[in-house]
C-alpha cells in the first residue's frame, strides 16, 4: 500500500489501482480528494471536513462513496444520495477494496467549557494504517503505521509521546501538523523520535511511503 501525505490531517492510500482518502479538510490541498474511490471523514471540524473538496471529488468520480459519522453524514447525504454511509465505533466495512474498522466515539477535550463532538478513527487493512482523527484513541488491534496528530489545540507533546508508546506501532508518521511552523517542527520531531519508542518519520505534503 502506498501512503501519500497531504497537508494537515489528510492522507491518501493507494492499493491495486484503488484510492482511499481520509480527512480532506479545509487545510488540505483543494484537490486532495480528487481521484478518490472512497473517502473517510473522522469528524465535523472544518480542518477535516470540507464540503467543497468532497463535492469536487464526488463529481470527479460518480462511483466514489463516503463513510463518516452521523454528524457529518446528515450534512451531505442529500447532496450525494445513496453514496454516503454512516458508521460508528465497532463497525467494519469494505471501501474501494480496503477493509476498515471504526474505533472511538468522541473528540479529545479542547476545554471543559466546550462541548465534545463525535470523532471516529479508522483502522485500515487489519492494522496496516490507523488514523485516529482528533483523539488519542488506542484500537484493540496491533497497528503497523500510526498517523500521529502531533499538534492541536487539544494536545501537548507529552500526551502525544505517551500515545505513541501505548499504541506501540511499527512506525509513526505525523499528521495534524499545519499549525506547526518550520522552526517548531524539529523540536516535535526530536522529542517523538527520541521518546516515542518507534520508527518516527515526517512526510512533507506530497511525499509518499510504502506501508
Tab-separated table of C-alpha atoms in Angstrom:
chain	number	residue	atom	x	y	z
A	1	UNK	CA	0.000	0.000	0.000
A	2	UNK	CA	1.258	3.479	-0.854
A	3	UNK	CA	0.615	6.223	1.704
A	4	UNK	CA	0.831	9.815	0.472
A	5	UNK	CA	0.822	12.654	2.977
A	6	UNK	CA	-1.373	15.589	2.065
A	7	UNK	CA	-1.425	18.833	4.030
A	8	UNK	CA	-2.520	18.748	7.675
A	9	UNK	CA	-4.692	15.744	8.612
A	10	UNK	CA	-5.285	14.324	5.134
A	11	UNK	CA	-3.675	11.163	3.759
A	12	UNK	CA	-4.159	9.216	0.554
A	13	UNK	CA	-3.853	5.427	0.379
A	14	UNK	CA	-3.367	3.651	-2.973
A	15	UNK	CA	-3.597	-0.097	-3.483
A	16	UNK	CA	-4.222	-2.220	-6.587
A	17	UNK	CA	-5.422	0.754	-8.589
A	18	UNK	CA	-7.908	1.958	-5.957
A	19	UNK	CA	-7.634	5.105	-3.839
A	20	UNK	CA	-8.856	5.853	-0.330
A	21	UNK	CA	-8.602	9.407	1.080
A	22	UNK	CA	-9.020	10.284	4.760
A	23	UNK	CA	-9.952	13.760	6.037
A	24	UNK	CA	-9.564	16.097	3.031
A	25	UNK	CA	-10.324	19.192	5.098
A	26	UNK	CA	-10.000	22.911	4.659
A	27	UNK	CA	-6.274	22.983	5.490
A	28	UNK	CA	-5.522	20.394	2.805
A	29	UNK	CA	-4.960	20.968	-0.891
A	30	UNK	CA	-8.071	21.838	-2.885
A	31	UNK	CA	-7.587	18.706	-4.993
A	32	UNK	CA	-6.748	16.496	-2.002
A	33	UNK	CA	-9.685	14.158	-2.610
A	34	UNK	CA	-9.740	14.194	-6.420
A	35	UNK	CA	-9.419	10.702	-7.864
A	36	UNK	CA	-10.626	9.019	-4.688
A	37	UNK	CA	-12.774	5.901	-4.930
A	38	UNK	CA	-13.637	6.154	-1.232
A	39	UNK	CA	-13.407	8.959	1.323
A	40	UNK	CA	-13.420	8.636	5.101
A	41	UNK	CA	-14.175	11.590	7.387
A	42	UNK	CA	-13.339	11.369	11.098
A	43	UNK	CA	-15.406	14.319	12.356
A	44	UNK	CA	-17.107	17.592	11.533
A	45	UNK	CA	-14.409	20.189	12.194
A	46	UNK	CA	-13.520	22.140	9.044
A	47	UNK	CA	-9.843	21.167	9.019
A	48	UNK	CA	-11.038	17.565	8.498
A	49	UNK	CA	-14.346	18.010	6.664
A	50	UNK	CA	-14.738	20.412	3.743
A	51	UNK	CA	-17.818	20.233	1.533
A	52	UNK	CA	-16.088	21.915	-1.423
A	53	UNK	CA	-13.365	19.269	-1.546
A	54	UNK	CA	-15.890	16.464	-1.128
A	55	UNK	CA	-18.151	17.804	-3.844
A	56	UNK	CA	-15.221	18.112	-6.257
A	57	UNK	CA	-14.189	14.509	-5.598
A	58	UNK	CA	-17.714	13.099	-5.842
A	59	UNK	CA	-18.366	14.908	-9.103
A	60	UNK	CA	-14.992	13.851	-10.488
A	61	UNK	CA	-15.803	10.183	-9.825
A	62	UNK	CA	-19.538	9.363	-9.906
A	63	UNK	CA	-18.755	5.983	-8.311
A	64	UNK	CA	-16.969	7.466	-5.298
A	65	UNK	CA	-18.529	6.970	-1.862
A	66	UNK	CA	-18.110	8.495	1.593
A	67	UNK	CA	-18.048	6.824	5.003
A	68	UNK	CA	-18.376	9.030	8.066
A	69	UNK	CA	-20.165	9.540	11.372
A	70	UNK	CA	-23.724	10.793	11.719
A	71	UNK	CA	-22.998	14.476	12.357
A	72	UNK	CA	-21.201	14.751	9.022
A	73	UNK	CA	-23.461	12.402	7.087
A	74	UNK	CA	-26.575	14.425	7.882
A	75	UNK	CA	-24.975	17.495	6.292
A	76	UNK	CA	-24.040	15.870	2.973
A	77	UNK	CA	-26.370	12.910	2.374
A	78	UNK	CA	-28.896	14.953	0.411
A	79	UNK	CA	-26.171	16.146	-1.974
A	80	UNK	CA	-24.966	12.597	-2.683
A	81	UNK	CA	-27.971	10.269	-2.275
A	82	UNK	CA	-27.032	6.642	-1.837
A	83	UNK	CA	-23.325	7.422	-1.692
A	84	UNK	CA	-22.870	8.432	1.973
A	85	UNK	CA	-22.627	5.741	4.675
A	86	UNK	CA	-22.946	6.400	8.408
A	87	UNK	CA	-20.579	4.470	10.687
A	88	UNK	CA	-19.708	4.325	14.371
A	89	UNK	CA	-17.458	2.629	16.878
A	90	UNK	CA	-17.224	-1.124	16.310
A	91	UNK	CA	-18.397	-1.059	12.697
A	92	UNK	CA	-16.480	-2.815	9.927
A	93	UNK	CA	-16.837	-2.282	6.199
A	94	UNK	CA	-15.025	-2.501	2.879
A	95	UNK	CA	-14.408	0.700	0.933
A	96	UNK	CA	-12.867	0.527	-2.542
A	97	UNK	CA	-11.159	-2.757	-1.639
A	98	UNK	CA	-9.819	-1.515	1.710
A	99	UNK	CA	-11.024	-3.273	4.860
A	100	UNK	CA	-11.851	-0.715	7.555
A	101	UNK	CA	-12.623	-0.962	11.271
A	102	UNK	CA	-14.060	2.009	13.190
A	103	UNK	CA	-12.628	2.903	16.607
A	104	UNK	CA	-13.530	5.679	19.031
A	105	UNK	CA	-16.517	7.887	19.742
A	106	UNK	CA	-15.545	11.385	20.964
A	107	UNK	CA	-13.215	14.211	20.017
A	108	UNK	CA	-10.490	14.952	22.540
A	109	UNK	CA	-11.260	17.621	25.156
A	110	UNK	CA	-10.266	21.091	23.942
A	111	UNK	CA	-11.610	22.809	27.080
A	112	UNK	CA	-14.220	21.688	29.643
A	113	UNK	CA	-16.432	24.638	28.652
A	114	UNK	CA	-16.644	23.400	25.055
A	115	UNK	CA	-18.962	20.518	24.138
A	116	UNK	CA	-17.233	17.486	22.665
A	117	UNK	CA	-18.223	16.475	19.157
A	118	UNK	CA	-18.177	12.903	17.926
A	119	UNK	CA	-14.987	11.569	16.349
A	120	UNK	CA	-14.032	8.192	14.945
A	121	UNK	CA	-10.726	6.668	13.921
A	122	UNK	CA	-10.192	4.305	11.007
A	123	UNK	CA	-8.054	1.159	11.122
A	124	UNK	CA	-7.284	0.135	7.550
A	125	UNK	CA	-6.451	-3.344	6.253
A	126	UNK	CA	-6.135	-5.156	9.529
A	127	UNK	CA	-3.934	-2.576	11.203
A	128	UNK	CA	-1.714	-1.537	8.292
A	129	UNK	CA	-2.677	2.103	8.970
A	130	UNK	CA	-4.583	3.806	11.793
A	131	UNK	CA	-5.883	7.381	11.558
A	132	UNK	CA	-7.370	8.458	14.914
A	133	UNK	CA	-8.827	11.800	13.798
A	134	UNK	CA	-8.797	14.295	16.684
A	135	UNK	CA	-8.447	11.883	19.584
A	136	UNK	CA	-5.790	9.687	21.134
A	137	UNK	CA	-7.769	6.507	20.579
A	138	UNK	CA	-5.972	3.233	21.177
A	139	UNK	CA	-7.503	0.500	18.988
A	140	UNK	CA	-7.792	-3.014	20.384
A	141	UNK	CA	-5.690	-4.290	17.493
A	142	UNK	CA	-1.980	-4.126	16.616
A	143	UNK	CA	-1.046	-1.156	14.429
A	144	UNK	CA	1.710	-1.179	11.827
A	145	UNK	CA	1.561	2.506	10.833
A	146	UNK	CA	0.154	5.102	13.217
A	147	UNK	CA	-0.783	8.547	11.933
A	148	UNK	CA	0.020	10.801	14.883
A	149	UNK	CA	-1.806	14.117	15.473
A	150	UNK	CA	1.296	15.968	16.563
A	151	UNK	CA	-0.057	19.454	17.253
A	152	UNK	CA	-3.599	20.609	18.024
A	153	UNK	CA	-5.449	22.920	20.436
A	154	UNK	CA	-6.315	19.840	22.467
A	155	UNK	CA	-2.941	18.142	22.970
A	156	UNK	CA	0.591	18.583	24.267
A	157	UNK	CA	3.752	16.775	23.287
A	158	UNK	CA	3.942	14.627	26.437
A	159	UNK	CA	0.479	13.218	25.667
A	160	UNK	CA	1.456	12.527	22.078
A	161	UNK	CA	4.608	10.698	23.156
A	162	UNK	CA	2.677	8.563	25.648
A	163	UNK	CA	0.074	7.842	22.974
A	164	UNK	CA	2.693	6.540	20.552
A	165	UNK	CA	4.160	4.408	23.317
A	166	UNK	CA	0.768	2.937	24.212
A	167	UNK	CA	-0.224	2.084	20.637
A	168	UNK	CA	3.325	0.777	20.011
A	169	UNK	CA	3.168	0.807	16.207
A	170	UNK	CA	5.980	-0.377	13.966
A	171	UNK	CA	6.241	3.154	12.565
A	172	UNK	CA	4.602	6.547	13.043
A	173	UNK	CA	4.056	9.442	10.642
A	174	UNK	CA	2.943	12.950	11.550
A	175	UNK	CA	-0.498	14.317	10.721
A	176	UNK	CA	-2.376	17.335	12.088
A	177	UNK	CA	0.764	19.387	11.622
A	178	UNK	CA	-0.355	22.514	9.716
A	179	UNK	CA	-0.286	24.558	12.914
A	180	UNK	CA	3.447	23.975	13.390
A	181	UNK	CA	5.967	26.439	11.977
A	182	UNK	CA	9.174	25.296	10.320
A	183	UNK	CA	11.011	26.446	13.447
A	184	UNK	CA	8.942	24.169	15.687
A	185	UNK	CA	8.999	21.045	13.526
A	186	UNK	CA	12.498	19.878	14.555
A	187	UNK	CA	11.554	20.197	18.225
A	188	UNK	CA	8.495	17.965	17.856
A	189	UNK	CA	10.312	15.518	15.602
A	190	UNK	CA	13.200	15.312	18.044
A	191	UNK	CA	11.018	14.571	21.053
A	192	UNK	CA	8.921	11.963	19.249
A	193	UNK	CA	11.931	10.356	17.647
A	194	UNK	CA	13.855	10.047	20.929
A	195	UNK	CA	10.986	9.205	23.265
A	196	UNK	CA	8.208	7.607	21.208
A	197	UNK	CA	9.789	4.169	21.121
A	198	UNK	CA	9.139	3.553	17.431
A	199	UNK	CA	10.371	4.477	13.971
A	200	UNK	CA	9.063	8.043	13.760
A	201	UNK	CA	9.286	9.925	10.462
A	202	UNK	CA	7.852	13.034	8.927
A	203	UNK	CA	6.460	13.100	5.403
A	204	UNK	CA	6.216	16.522	3.805
A	205	UNK	CA	2.962	17.194	1.920
A	206	UNK	CA	3.141	15.272	-1.343
A	207	UNK	CA	5.730	12.777	-0.104
A	208	UNK	CA	4.881	9.072	-0.025
A	209	UNK	CA	5.959	5.843	1.638
A	210	UNK	CA	5.165	2.154	1.227
A	211	UNK	CA	3.368	0.726	4.262
